[in-house]
Structures are given as C-alpha cells and as structure tokens.
Amino acid sequence: MEDLLYKNNLDKDDVIQLLSLRGDDQRRLLARALEVKLQHLDNKVHLRGLIEYSNRCFKSCLYCGVRGGNDKVHRYTLTDEEVLDCARQAMQLHYGSIAIQSGERTDKAFTDKIAELVKEIKRISDGQLGITLSLGEQSENVYRQWFEAGAHRYLLRIESSDEELYYKIHPHDARHDFRHRLACIDALLDIGYQTGTGVMIGLPFQTVENLADDLLFFRDKNVAMVGMGPFIPHQETPLYQYADTIPPAEERLNMTLKMIAVLRLMMPEINMVAATADQTLDPLGREKAIMAGANVIMPNLTPTSHREDYLIYPDKACVGDKPEECQSCLDIRMHAIQHEILYDEWGDSVAFTKHAQKK
Ligand code: 5AD
Ligand code: FES
C-alpha cells in the first residue's frame, strides 16, 4: 500500500484499494495527499463567494431538495440589484472570485439575463472579480455567449459517471439525459472554460467501483476543477425512501475524504472544493476536506432572506450567518489547520493554467 501512495498512473484496482483503506492506512493516505497538495499548491485556500441566483428549476433530479417537483419550496429569483450587491460585497470582503449557481432554466429571458449580469459584474469590478457559473445544462451557443460575456469557469457535476447509476438518481427522460450531460462537459472544455465536474458520495446503489470510475473519469477528461461532497437525503425527494440503505453520515464523510485524497494523488494541480455538505455532516468537515487535499471553499453570499429557500439538502451549514461572519470564521478555521486564505486573486486552477500555456 505504501507503493500505491507514490505510484504514477493509478489504475482502477489501485484506486479501489486506496478507497477501501481504513484506520491507520487511511490516515497515511490522507497525510500523503496533504503532502502532495502542499508540494504543488502550497497551503493556500481560494474562496468563491457563492450567489444562489434562483431556485426555479425545470428539472426533477431525484436527490435535490429544490427539484421542480417539490411544491413545498417557495420559489425566488434574485433581482439584478441583489446580484450586484452580492458582487460588491465579494469585492469588499476581498474575495477574488464569485460563483453564480441556480436551478436550471434554458429560456432566452434567463440566458440573456445571465449574460447581462456577468457583463455588469465585470464592469463594476473593473474586470477584477473572477466569475464561475454553475447553471446546469445549456446549449453550446449559450455556454459560448456566457464565456464571451466574461465568465471563465463553469461547474457541472456529472453526479455519477456510471450511466446506470445516473438513471437511478435521475428520472429517465429527455430532460435528464446522461449523454447530453456528458456532451455539455465536452462543450465547456472545448470552449475553453476552466471546467469543473464532480459527484455525490454515498448515494443509494453506489458502489466503490462506481466511485473509482468517477475518479478515472475526472482524469480522462482532464478537468481543471472537481467538487465532490456527501449525499444528504432530503425528506421531500424520491430518493429519501432509500435513506436507510446508505452508509451512515460518518462513513459518507470518510469516503468523501478518501475520494479527495486519492484524486489529489492522481491530479496534483487541480482545484478541489471542500463542500459545504461536508460541514453539514461534521462541524469540522470542511477543515477535514482541506487536510485531505481540497483547496477551495465557497462561502455563501446569498442574501440571508433567501437562503432557507435554497436547501438542496437539509441542515445546510452557515444558512443564518452573514457574509462578514463567514469571512472571519473561515480565516480562523483555516489558520487553525495551518492554511492561509488567498484574497483578491482569481485562484485559477494550476492544472489548467499550465495546460493552456502548453497549447
Ligand atoms: N445531497 C448532497 N448534495 C446534493 N446536491 C444536490 N442534492 C444533494 C443532496 N441531497 C449537489 C449536486 C448538485 C449540487 C449543486 O448539489 O451534486 O450538482
Ligand atoms: Fe460561514 Fe463559518 S464559514 S460561519
């Protein structure tokens, strides 16, 4: 097993072995991943101020608390002024980047509005704020329009790279097409976005083989960023019926940490997020993810009055906290684990920047 921690080009069996480690062996894996991260990326943590733009969604993913089918959710869309205020707040707090996330819509009113907001944020920040979008599956033209407006990173989790599992956690219909999702990721990579993807960990029916395939998928696609977090059952969703078949919270977080660590060994220079969902399962979840190899945190900038309506999963961390509280809290938390937040920088993926230079 020591060999595997230093091996190049891990194959599927290696990855399964690493994901199956426990106890002291697991601790050695996490320590090695931290060492690799520090060698390549130093102890710097990048922030993306998260703006949850709208919870209106025409999809019905079976895990998601704001899925179109949940009529208990109060639907909202931020006004332009609210979005711009969030961006101004990000600048005041010296966050170098923001991420705009939303339920999925593909109508022109929505896609044009996003382009307009991206341009406006670029304008008021004098080009200083980096913009990540996470607005689901769109046409190649729309992705291009947003890229030209000034967004330079895009997150679209594959959720599971296994087609069969994908259809167990999504309805099998035209709106939830696995092949289309793959095509979207390829389009984003082609256009030149720093592209991020990711999966949930601890889903019903998910096996360690599935998880190993997910990691190999990220490496095959040569993505610049990965976001992985534990699945947290939401009572108002169809997948809740399987809540008692999934591993307990501690196990799901544990597996998340191992996934981060193994991926750090495989892709030393990508950006990897310590998901807020980690902190839902463990008060120190995000710190643990950072210590396992993650290097990005996404503190919430959404106006507090709307956060309760964006509960993708229950008990989301920091829902009641003001952005400035999150900032000092995060500073303290990162210092406690000998990490340092990098302010006023985009915090691009080193993997991506190097790759772009080679082209
Ligand atoms: N538990 C954990 N993560 C979830 N997501 C959606 N629903 C849940 C849930 N119940 C994640 C998905 C999505 C991201 C925005 O949130 O991976 O891509
Ligand atoms: Fe939000 Fe700590 S990060 S209060």
mmCIF file of C-alpha atoms and ligand atoms in Angstrom:
data_model
loop_
_atom_site.group_PDB
_atom_site.id
_atom_site.type_symbol
_atom_site.label_atom_id
_atom_site.label_comp_id
_atom_site.label_asym_id
_atom_site.label_seq_id
_atom_site.Cartn_x
_atom_site.Cartn_y
_atom_site.Cartn_z
ATOM 1 C CA MET A 1 0.000 0.000 0.000
ATOM 2 C CA GLU A 2 2.943 2.391 0.659
ATOM 3 C CA ASP A 3 3.836 1.832 -3.015
ATOM 4 C CA LEU A 4 0.420 2.937 -4.173
ATOM 5 C CA LEU A 5 0.839 6.254 -2.376
ATOM 6 C CA TYR A 6 3.807 7.018 -4.617
ATOM 7 C CA LYS A 7 2.693 5.317 -7.827
ATOM 8 C CA ASN A 8 2.069 7.240 -11.050
ATOM 9 C CA ASN A 9 -0.924 6.439 -13.207
ATOM 10 C CA LEU A 10 -3.049 4.581 -10.690
ATOM 11 C CA ASP A 11 -5.362 2.071 -12.352
ATOM 12 C CA LYS A 12 -8.857 1.058 -11.337
ATOM 13 C CA ASP A 13 -7.750 -1.723 -8.995
ATOM 14 C CA ASP A 14 -5.289 0.609 -7.299
ATOM 15 C CA VAL A 15 -7.978 3.217 -6.814
ATOM 16 C CA ILE A 16 -10.397 0.682 -5.354
ATOM 17 C CA GLN A 17 -7.697 -0.497 -2.972
ATOM 18 C CA LEU A 18 -6.989 3.050 -1.841
ATOM 19 C CA LEU A 19 -10.671 3.867 -1.394
ATOM 20 C CA SER A 20 -11.029 0.769 0.759
ATOM 21 C CA LEU A 21 -8.327 1.726 3.270
ATOM 22 C CA ARG A 22 -9.296 2.168 6.907
ATOM 23 C CA GLY A 23 -7.757 3.197 10.206
ATOM 24 C CA ASP A 24 -4.017 3.897 10.142
ATOM 25 C CA ASP A 25 -3.770 3.071 6.433
ATOM 26 C CA GLN A 26 -6.428 5.621 5.653
ATOM 27 C CA ARG A 27 -4.593 8.177 7.804
ATOM 28 C CA ARG A 28 -1.431 7.520 5.788
ATOM 29 C CA LEU A 29 -3.347 8.077 2.558
ATOM 30 C CA LEU A 30 -4.733 11.418 3.765
ATOM 31 C CA ALA A 31 -1.313 12.521 5.033
ATOM 32 C CA ARG A 32 0.282 11.681 1.683
ATOM 33 C CA ALA A 33 -2.444 13.625 -0.178
ATOM 34 C CA LEU A 34 -1.820 16.652 2.031
ATOM 35 C CA GLU A 35 1.888 16.382 1.333
ATOM 36 C CA VAL A 36 1.266 16.256 -2.442
ATOM 37 C CA LYS A 37 -1.053 19.242 -2.243
ATOM 38 C CA LEU A 38 1.429 21.318 -0.242
ATOM 39 C CA GLN A 39 4.199 20.471 -2.719
ATOM 40 C CA HIS A 40 2.170 21.567 -5.731
ATOM 41 C CA LEU A 41 -0.198 24.231 -4.430
ATOM 42 C CA ASP A 42 1.229 25.328 -1.101
ATOM 43 C CA ASN A 43 -1.118 25.905 1.857
ATOM 44 C CA LYS A 44 -3.289 28.434 0.015
ATOM 45 C CA VAL A 45 -7.083 28.264 0.071
ATOM 46 C CA HIS A 46 -9.120 30.059 -2.612
ATOM 47 C CA LEU A 47 -12.567 31.478 -1.979
ATOM 48 C CA ARG A 48 -15.541 31.704 -4.338
ATOM 49 C CA GLY A 49 -18.352 33.819 -2.967
ATOM 50 C CA LEU A 50 -21.467 31.810 -3.768
ATOM 51 C CA ILE A 51 -24.560 33.556 -5.130
ATOM 52 C CA GLU A 52 -27.615 31.296 -5.270
ATOM 53 C CA TYR A 53 -29.349 33.216 -8.025
ATOM 54 C CA SER A 54 -32.635 31.342 -8.309
ATOM 55 C CA ASN A 55 -34.261 28.134 -7.120
ATOM 56 C CA ARG A 56 -36.637 27.941 -10.070
ATOM 57 C CA CYS A 57 -35.823 24.697 -11.820
ATOM 58 C CA PHE A 58 -37.383 22.700 -14.622
ATOM 59 C CA LYS A 59 -35.576 19.532 -13.680
ATOM 60 C CA SER A 60 -36.542 16.849 -11.207
ATOM 61 C CA CYS A 61 -33.341 15.203 -10.019
ATOM 62 C CA LEU A 62 -34.416 12.611 -7.501
ATOM 63 C CA TYR A 63 -31.994 13.765 -4.774
ATOM 64 C CA CYS A 64 -32.423 17.510 -4.897
ATOM 65 C CA GLY A 65 -34.496 19.481 -2.389
ATOM 66 C CA VAL A 66 -35.308 22.272 -4.852
ATOM 67 C CA ARG A 67 -36.274 19.930 -7.700
ATOM 68 C CA GLY A 68 -39.100 21.182 -9.869
ATOM 69 C CA GLY A 69 -41.414 18.549 -8.397
ATOM 70 C CA ASN A 70 -41.190 19.881 -4.835
ATOM 71 C CA ASP A 71 -44.115 22.261 -4.443
ATOM 72 C CA LYS A 72 -43.304 22.980 -0.803
ATOM 73 C CA VAL A 73 -40.443 25.237 -1.887
ATOM 74 C CA HIS A 74 -41.030 28.951 -2.075
ATOM 75 C CA ARG A 75 -39.535 29.956 -5.430
ATOM 76 C CA TYR A 76 -37.413 33.074 -5.842
ATOM 77 C CA THR A 77 -35.077 34.753 -8.292
ATOM 78 C CA LEU A 78 -32.741 37.484 -7.085
ATOM 79 C CA THR A 79 -33.199 40.926 -8.591
ATOM 80 C CA ASP A 80 -30.355 42.405 -10.626
ATOM 81 C CA GLU A 81 -29.639 44.792 -7.784
ATOM 82 C CA GLU A 82 -29.420 41.925 -5.278
ATOM 83 C CA VAL A 83 -26.941 40.100 -7.502
ATOM 84 C CA LEU A 84 -24.831 43.209 -7.983
ATOM 85 C CA ASP A 85 -24.914 43.854 -4.231
ATOM 86 C CA CYS A 86 -23.557 40.355 -3.661
ATOM 87 C CA ALA A 87 -20.777 41.073 -6.141
ATOM 88 C CA ARG A 88 -19.975 44.352 -4.377
ATOM 89 C CA GLN A 89 -19.896 42.530 -1.089
ATOM 90 C CA ALA A 90 -17.482 39.986 -2.555
ATOM 91 C CA MET A 91 -15.192 42.849 -3.532
ATOM 92 C CA GLN A 92 -15.452 44.460 -0.096
ATOM 93 C CA LEU A 93 -14.548 41.150 1.510
ATOM 94 C CA HIS A 94 -11.629 40.814 -0.951
ATOM 95 C CA TYR A 95 -12.906 37.565 -2.412
ATOM 96 C CA GLY A 96 -11.187 37.334 -5.774
ATOM 97 C CA SER A 97 -13.972 35.295 -7.337
ATOM 98 C CA ILE A 98 -17.672 34.637 -7.215
ATOM 99 C CA ALA A 99 -19.731 31.652 -8.321
ATOM 100 C CA ILE A 100 -23.281 32.061 -9.582
ATOM 101 C CA GLN A 101 -25.410 28.972 -9.084
ATOM 102 C CA SER A 102 -29.043 28.424 -9.955
ATOM 103 C CA GLY A 103 -31.776 25.959 -10.667
ATOM 104 C CA GLU A 104 -31.921 25.072 -14.348
ATOM 105 C CA ARG A 105 -33.686 27.174 -16.957
ATOM 106 C CA THR A 106 -32.864 27.416 -20.625
ATOM 107 C CA ASP A 107 -35.318 30.067 -21.847
ATOM 108 C CA LYS A 108 -33.851 33.069 -23.596
ATOM 109 C CA ALA A 109 -35.034 35.533 -20.958
ATOM 110 C CA PHE A 110 -32.916 33.628 -18.423
ATOM 111 C CA THR A 111 -29.847 33.031 -20.583
ATOM 112 C CA ASP A 112 -29.731 36.661 -21.762
ATOM 113 C CA LYS A 113 -30.194 37.907 -18.217
ATOM 114 C CA ILE A 114 -27.202 35.876 -17.067
ATOM 115 C CA ALA A 115 -25.043 37.269 -19.885
ATOM 116 C CA GLU A 116 -26.107 40.771 -18.901
ATOM 117 C CA LEU A 117 -25.335 40.174 -15.208
ATOM 118 C CA VAL A 118 -21.934 38.683 -15.994
ATOM 119 C CA LYS A 119 -21.031 41.733 -18.085
ATOM 120 C CA GLU A 120 -22.292 44.095 -15.431
ATOM 121 C CA ILE A 121 -20.314 42.367 -12.660
ATOM 122 C CA LYS A 122 -17.206 42.528 -14.826
ATOM 123 C CA ARG A 123 -17.881 46.232 -15.384
ATOM 124 C CA ILE A 124 -18.463 47.234 -11.773
ATOM 125 C CA SER A 125 -15.446 45.248 -10.607
ATOM 126 C CA ASP A 126 -13.242 46.658 -13.337
ATOM 127 C CA GLY A 127 -12.605 43.118 -14.521
ATOM 128 C CA GLN A 128 -11.264 42.175 -11.104
ATOM 129 C CA LEU A 129 -13.785 39.567 -9.992
ATOM 130 C CA GLY A 130 -13.381 36.115 -11.476
ATOM 131 C CA ILE A 131 -16.737 34.568 -12.366
ATOM 132 C CA THR A 132 -17.634 30.895 -12.151
ATOM 133 C CA LEU A 133 -21.023 29.790 -13.423
ATOM 134 C CA SER A 134 -22.937 26.754 -12.274
ATOM 135 C CA LEU A 135 -26.190 26.944 -14.197
ATOM 136 C CA GLY A 136 -26.626 23.437 -15.456
ATOM 137 C CA GLU A 137 -27.015 22.050 -18.954
ATOM 138 C CA GLN A 138 -27.247 24.622 -21.720
ATOM 139 C CA SER A 139 -26.674 24.739 -25.468
ATOM 140 C CA GLU A 140 -23.165 25.238 -26.757
ATOM 141 C CA ASN A 141 -24.199 28.679 -28.026
ATOM 142 C CA VAL A 142 -25.329 29.763 -24.599
ATOM 143 C CA TYR A 143 -22.123 28.492 -22.986
ATOM 144 C CA ARG A 144 -20.243 30.481 -25.586
ATOM 145 C CA GLN A 145 -22.348 33.606 -25.020
ATOM 146 C CA TRP A 146 -21.628 33.488 -21.278
ATOM 147 C CA PHE A 147 -17.931 32.836 -21.875
ATOM 148 C CA GLU A 148 -17.741 35.844 -24.160
ATOM 149 C CA ALA A 149 -19.595 37.897 -21.556
ATOM 150 C CA GLY A 150 -16.703 37.234 -19.182
ATOM 151 C CA ALA A 151 -17.331 34.028 -17.227
ATOM 152 C CA HIS A 152 -14.213 31.893 -17.264
ATOM 153 C CA ARG A 153 -15.019 28.883 -15.110
ATOM 154 C CA TYR A 154 -18.010 26.530 -15.206
ATOM 155 C CA LEU A 155 -19.107 23.809 -12.833
ATOM 156 C CA LEU A 156 -21.309 20.956 -13.990
ATOM 157 C CA ARG A 157 -21.208 17.898 -11.806
ATOM 158 C CA ILE A 158 -21.748 14.637 -13.642
ATOM 159 C CA GLU A 159 -23.281 13.380 -10.343
ATOM 160 C CA SER A 160 -22.283 9.850 -11.317
ATOM 161 C CA SER A 161 -20.146 8.812 -14.270
ATOM 162 C CA ASP A 162 -21.965 5.469 -14.412
ATOM 163 C CA GLU A 163 -24.912 5.628 -16.785
ATOM 164 C CA GLU A 164 -26.910 3.020 -14.902
ATOM 165 C CA LEU A 165 -26.470 4.745 -11.548
ATOM 166 C CA TYR A 166 -27.151 8.100 -13.202
ATOM 167 C CA TYR A 167 -30.620 6.901 -14.171
ATOM 168 C CA LYS A 168 -31.283 5.609 -10.676
ATOM 169 C CA ILE A 169 -30.852 9.096 -9.286
ATOM 170 C CA HIS A 170 -32.500 10.997 -12.151
ATOM 171 C CA PRO A 171 -35.751 10.390 -13.990
ATOM 172 C CA HIS A 172 -35.087 8.620 -17.274
ATOM 173 C CA ASP A 173 -36.427 11.190 -19.707
ATOM 174 C CA ALA A 174 -35.406 13.806 -22.253
ATOM 175 C CA ARG A 175 -34.672 16.386 -19.591
ATOM 176 C CA HIS A 176 -32.287 14.151 -17.690
ATOM 177 C CA ASP A 177 -30.167 12.644 -20.399
ATOM 178 C CA PHE A 178 -26.812 11.234 -19.318
ATOM 179 C CA ARG A 179 -25.345 11.535 -22.815
ATOM 180 C CA HIS A 180 -26.395 15.162 -23.017
ATOM 181 C CA ARG A 181 -24.736 15.920 -19.719
ATOM 182 C CA LEU A 182 -21.506 14.384 -20.988
ATOM 183 C CA ALA A 183 -21.802 16.412 -24.180
ATOM 184 C CA CYS A 184 -22.213 19.571 -22.108
ATOM 185 C CA ILE A 185 -18.994 18.874 -20.205
ATOM 186 C CA ASP A 186 -17.186 18.320 -23.502
ATOM 187 C CA ALA A 187 -18.601 21.558 -24.905
ATOM 188 C CA LEU A 188 -17.419 23.508 -21.863
ATOM 189 C CA LEU A 189 -13.923 22.050 -22.198
ATOM 190 C CA ASP A 190 -13.896 22.844 -25.936
ATOM 191 C CA ILE A 191 -14.954 26.436 -25.463
ATOM 192 C CA GLY A 192 -12.077 26.976 -23.101
ATOM 193 C CA TYR A 193 -13.753 27.266 -19.728
ATOM 194 C CA GLN A 194 -11.863 26.073 -16.721
ATOM 195 C CA THR A 195 -14.278 23.226 -16.355
ATOM 196 C CA GLY A 196 -15.242 21.548 -13.139
ATOM 197 C CA THR A 197 -17.302 18.464 -12.525
ATOM 198 C CA GLY A 198 -17.944 16.158 -9.617
ATOM 199 C CA VAL A 199 -20.145 13.600 -7.940
ATOM 200 C CA MET A 200 -22.067 12.916 -4.774
ATOM 201 C CA ILE A 201 -20.714 10.275 -2.445
ATOM 202 C CA GLY A 202 -22.796 7.760 -0.518
ATOM 203 C CA LEU A 203 -25.715 7.633 -2.952
ATOM 204 C CA PRO A 204 -28.134 4.730 -2.790
ATOM 205 C CA PHE A 205 -26.933 1.903 -5.078
ATOM 206 C CA GLN A 206 -23.437 3.416 -5.369
ATOM 207 C CA THR A 207 -20.502 1.001 -5.116
ATOM 208 C CA VAL A 208 -16.796 1.556 -4.553
ATOM 209 C CA GLU A 209 -16.298 0.532 -8.207
ATOM 210 C CA ASN A 210 -18.598 3.391 -9.230
ATOM 211 C CA LEU A 211 -16.536 5.808 -7.158
ATOM 212 C CA ALA A 212 -13.269 4.556 -8.638
ATOM 213 C CA ASP A 213 -14.742 5.040 -12.123
ATOM 214 C CA ASP A 214 -15.726 8.584 -11.175
ATOM 215 C CA LEU A 215 -12.120 9.432 -10.319
ATOM 216 C CA LEU A 216 -10.844 7.857 -13.537
ATOM 217 C CA PHE A 217 -13.463 9.842 -15.443
ATOM 218 C CA PHE A 218 -12.158 13.122 -13.999
ATOM 219 C CA ARG A 219 -8.626 12.181 -15.015
ATOM 220 C CA ASP A 220 -9.700 11.086 -18.518
ATOM 221 C CA LYS A 221 -11.494 14.361 -19.095
ATOM 222 C CA ASN A 222 -8.551 16.270 -17.699
ATOM 223 C CA VAL A 223 -10.870 18.671 -15.891
ATOM 224 C CA ALA A 224 -9.483 21.688 -14.068
ATOM 225 C CA MET A 225 -11.702 21.522 -11.014
ATOM 226 C CA VAL A 226 -13.639 18.926 -9.049
ATOM 227 C CA GLY A 227 -16.351 19.289 -6.439
ATOM 228 C CA MET A 228 -17.358 16.199 -4.508
ATOM 229 C CA GLY A 229 -19.486 16.016 -1.425
ATOM 230 C CA PRO A 230 -21.500 13.543 0.602
ATOM 231 C CA PHE A 231 -25.081 12.823 -0.397
ATOM 232 C CA ILE A 232 -27.513 14.059 2.248
ATOM 233 C CA PRO A 233 -31.057 12.664 1.926
ATOM 234 C CA HIS A 234 -33.753 15.324 1.709
ATOM 235 C CA GLN A 235 -37.154 14.334 3.029
ATOM 236 C CA GLU A 236 -39.137 15.920 0.199
ATOM 237 C CA THR A 237 -37.371 13.951 -2.533
ATOM 238 C CA PRO A 238 -37.960 10.497 -4.060
ATOM 239 C CA LEU A 239 -34.514 9.199 -3.039
ATOM 240 C CA TYR A 240 -35.416 9.692 0.609
ATOM 241 C CA GLN A 241 -37.101 6.282 0.560
ATOM 242 C CA TYR A 242 -33.624 4.726 0.390
ATOM 243 C CA ALA A 243 -32.193 6.808 3.241
ATOM 244 C CA ASP A 244 -31.846 3.765 5.478
ATOM 245 C CA THR A 245 -29.887 1.822 2.843
ATOM 246 C CA ILE A 246 -26.984 4.268 2.570
ATOM 247 C CA PRO A 247 -23.877 4.331 4.786
ATOM 248 C CA PRO A 248 -24.117 6.414 7.984
ATOM 249 C CA ALA A 249 -23.036 10.068 7.886
ATOM 250 C CA GLU A 250 -19.595 9.359 9.314
ATOM 251 C CA GLU A 251 -18.908 6.778 6.612
ATOM 252 C CA ARG A 252 -20.090 9.083 3.837
ATOM 253 C CA LEU A 253 -17.812 11.848 5.041
ATOM 254 C CA ASN A 254 -14.995 9.377 5.444
ATOM 255 C CA MET A 255 -15.411 8.160 1.874
ATOM 256 C CA THR A 256 -15.569 11.777 0.673
ATOM 257 C CA LEU A 257 -12.218 12.452 2.324
ATOM 258 C CA LYS A 258 -10.689 9.365 0.715
ATOM 259 C CA MET A 259 -12.072 10.384 -2.698
ATOM 260 C CA ILE A 260 -10.468 13.831 -2.321
ATOM 261 C CA ALA A 261 -7.185 12.320 -1.190
ATOM 262 C CA VAL A 262 -6.949 9.749 -3.978
ATOM 263 C CA LEU A 263 -7.845 12.346 -6.596
ATOM 264 C CA ARG A 264 -5.178 14.658 -5.214
ATOM 265 C CA LEU A 265 -2.644 11.886 -5.826
ATOM 266 C CA MET A 266 -3.981 11.441 -9.379
ATOM 267 C CA MET A 267 -4.368 15.134 -10.265
ATOM 268 C CA PRO A 268 -1.979 17.107 -8.050
ATOM 269 C CA GLU A 269 -2.675 20.536 -9.545
ATOM 270 C CA ILE A 270 -6.438 20.735 -9.973
ATOM 271 C CA ASN A 271 -8.696 22.865 -7.815
ATOM 272 C CA MET A 272 -10.837 20.834 -5.466
ATOM 273 C CA VAL A 273 -13.579 22.206 -3.306
ATOM 274 C CA ALA A 274 -14.237 21.440 0.337
ATOM 275 C CA ALA A 275 -18.026 21.226 0.000
ATOM 276 C CA THR A 276 -20.411 22.856 2.441
ATOM 277 C CA ALA A 277 -22.140 19.471 2.657
ATOM 278 C CA ASP A 278 -19.004 18.194 4.453
ATOM 279 C CA GLN A 279 -19.712 20.637 7.233
ATOM 280 C CA THR A 280 -23.321 19.541 7.471
ATOM 281 C CA LEU A 281 -22.167 16.051 8.420
ATOM 282 C CA ASP A 282 -19.364 17.173 10.731
ATOM 283 C CA PRO A 283 -18.709 20.617 12.244
ATOM 284 C CA LEU A 284 -15.092 20.252 11.119
ATOM 285 C CA GLY A 285 -15.980 18.657 7.773
ATOM 286 C CA ARG A 286 -14.554 21.368 5.551
ATOM 287 C CA GLU A 287 -11.314 21.526 7.513
ATOM 288 C CA LYS A 288 -11.009 17.765 7.170
ATOM 289 C CA ALA A 289 -11.534 18.079 3.401
ATOM 290 C CA ILE A 290 -8.829 20.749 3.183
ATOM 291 C CA MET A 291 -6.487 18.478 5.165
ATOM 292 C CA ALA A 292 -7.279 15.626 2.728
ATOM 293 C CA GLY A 293 -6.269 17.671 -0.312
ATOM 294 C CA ALA A 294 -9.008 20.204 -1.152
ATOM 295 C CA ASN A 295 -8.017 23.851 -1.741
ATOM 296 C CA VAL A 296 -11.212 25.820 -2.448
ATOM 297 C CA ILE A 297 -14.083 26.961 -0.214
ATOM 298 C CA MET A 298 -17.317 28.566 -1.360
ATOM 299 C CA PRO A 299 -18.688 30.844 1.355
ATOM 300 C CA ASN A 300 -22.305 31.854 0.797
ATOM 301 C CA LEU A 301 -23.112 35.427 -0.262
ATOM 302 C CA THR A 302 -26.810 34.859 -0.987
ATOM 303 C CA PRO A 303 -28.985 37.375 0.885
ATOM 304 C CA THR A 304 -29.886 35.658 4.163
ATOM 305 C CA SER A 305 -33.615 36.102 3.484
ATOM 306 C CA HIS A 306 -33.422 33.683 0.517
ATOM 307 C CA ARG A 307 -31.062 31.050 1.871
ATOM 308 C CA GLU A 308 -33.786 28.995 3.530
ATOM 309 C CA ASP A 309 -35.305 28.574 0.065
ATOM 310 C CA TYR A 310 -32.158 27.099 -1.427
ATOM 311 C CA LEU A 311 -31.986 23.987 0.697
ATOM 312 C CA ILE A 312 -30.748 21.470 -1.846
ATOM 313 C CA TYR A 313 -30.229 19.222 1.160
ATOM 314 C CA PRO A 314 -31.347 19.727 4.782
ATOM 315 C CA ASP A 315 -29.295 21.415 7.542
ATOM 316 C CA LYS A 316 -27.013 23.332 5.224
ATOM 317 C CA ALA A 317 -24.212 24.961 7.180
ATOM 318 C CA CYS A 318 -23.975 28.736 7.666
ATOM 319 C CA VAL A 319 -27.564 29.371 6.500
ATOM 320 C CA GLY A 320 -28.046 32.007 9.193
ATOM 321 C CA ASP A 321 -24.609 33.622 9.020
ATOM 322 C CA LYS A 322 -23.832 36.971 7.476
ATOM 323 C CA PRO A 323 -21.062 37.006 4.843
ATOM 324 C CA GLU A 324 -18.687 39.000 7.035
ATOM 325 C CA GLU A 325 -19.176 36.472 9.834
ATOM 326 C CA CYS A 326 -18.267 33.685 7.433
ATOM 327 C CA GLN A 327 -15.142 35.516 6.454
ATOM 328 C CA SER A 328 -13.667 35.894 9.926
ATOM 329 C CA CYS A 329 -14.845 32.419 10.812
ATOM 330 C CA LEU A 330 -13.104 30.960 7.780
ATOM 331 C CA ASP A 331 -9.897 32.859 8.469
ATOM 332 C CA ILE A 332 -9.769 31.437 11.967
ATOM 333 C CA ARG A 333 -10.696 27.971 10.812
ATOM 334 C CA MET A 334 -8.012 27.908 8.118
ATOM 335 C CA HIS A 335 -5.309 29.264 10.392
ATOM 336 C CA ALA A 336 -6.144 26.568 12.906
ATOM 337 C CA ILE A 337 -5.081 24.000 10.300
ATOM 338 C CA GLN A 338 -2.040 25.969 9.108
ATOM 339 C CA HIS A 339 -3.684 27.118 5.899
ATOM 340 C CA GLU A 340 -3.988 30.597 4.517
ATOM 341 C CA ILE A 341 -6.785 32.196 2.516
ATOM 342 C CA LEU A 342 -5.639 33.970 -0.605
ATOM 343 C CA TYR A 343 -7.546 37.233 -1.043
ATOM 344 C CA ASP A 344 -8.001 39.392 -4.137
ATOM 345 C CA GLU A 345 -6.949 36.718 -6.597
ATOM 346 C CA TRP A 346 -8.907 34.592 -9.024
ATOM 347 C CA GLY A 347 -7.244 31.456 -7.764
ATOM 348 C CA ASP A 348 -7.235 29.707 -11.121
ATOM 349 C CA SER A 349 -6.514 26.016 -11.391
ATOM 350 C CA VAL A 350 -2.764 25.497 -11.761
ATOM 351 C CA ALA A 351 -3.511 22.380 -13.805
ATOM 352 C CA PHE A 352 -5.497 24.477 -16.273
ATOM 353 C CA THR A 353 -3.044 27.363 -16.493
ATOM 354 C CA LYS A 354 -0.123 25.048 -17.227
ATOM 355 C CA HIS A 355 -2.143 23.122 -19.792
ATOM 356 C CA ALA A 356 -3.209 26.366 -21.523
ATOM 357 C CA GLN A 357 0.414 27.538 -21.703
ATOM 358 C CA LYS A 358 1.469 24.306 -23.370
ATOM 359 C CA LYS A 359 -1.146 24.695 -26.121
HETATM 360 N N1 5AD B 1 -27.111 15.943 -1.004
HETATM 361 C C1 5AD B 1 -25.873 16.365 -1.344
HETATM 362 N N2 5AD B 1 -25.610 17.084 -2.438
HETATM 363 C C2 5AD B 1 -26.636 17.390 -3.232
HETATM 364 N N3 5AD B 1 -26.682 18.053 -4.404
HETATM 365 C C3 5AD B 1 -27.955 18.100 -4.808
HETATM 366 N N4 5AD B 1 -28.747 17.459 -3.936
HETATM 367 C C4 5AD B 1 -27.956 16.989 -2.945
HETATM 368 C C5 5AD B 1 -28.173 16.238 -1.773
HETATM 369 N N5 5AD B 1 -29.384 15.807 -1.418
HETATM 370 C C6 5AD B 1 -25.497 18.572 -5.098
HETATM 371 C C7 5AD B 1 -25.454 18.067 -6.546
HETATM 372 C C8 5AD B 1 -25.509 19.327 -7.360
HETATM 373 C C9 5AD B 1 -25.017 20.367 -6.395
HETATM 374 C C10 5AD B 1 -25.456 21.749 -6.726
HETATM 375 O O1 5AD B 1 -25.537 19.970 -5.150
HETATM 376 O O2 5AD B 1 -24.244 17.376 -6.767
HETATM 377 O O3 5AD B 1 -24.721 19.287 -8.523
HETATM 378 FE FE1 FES B 2 -19.925 30.521 7.494
HETATM 379 FE FE2 FES B 2 -18.127 29.857 9.231
HETATM 380 S S1 FES B 2 -17.978 29.715 7.154
HETATM 381 S S2 FES B 2 -19.957 30.913 9.605
#
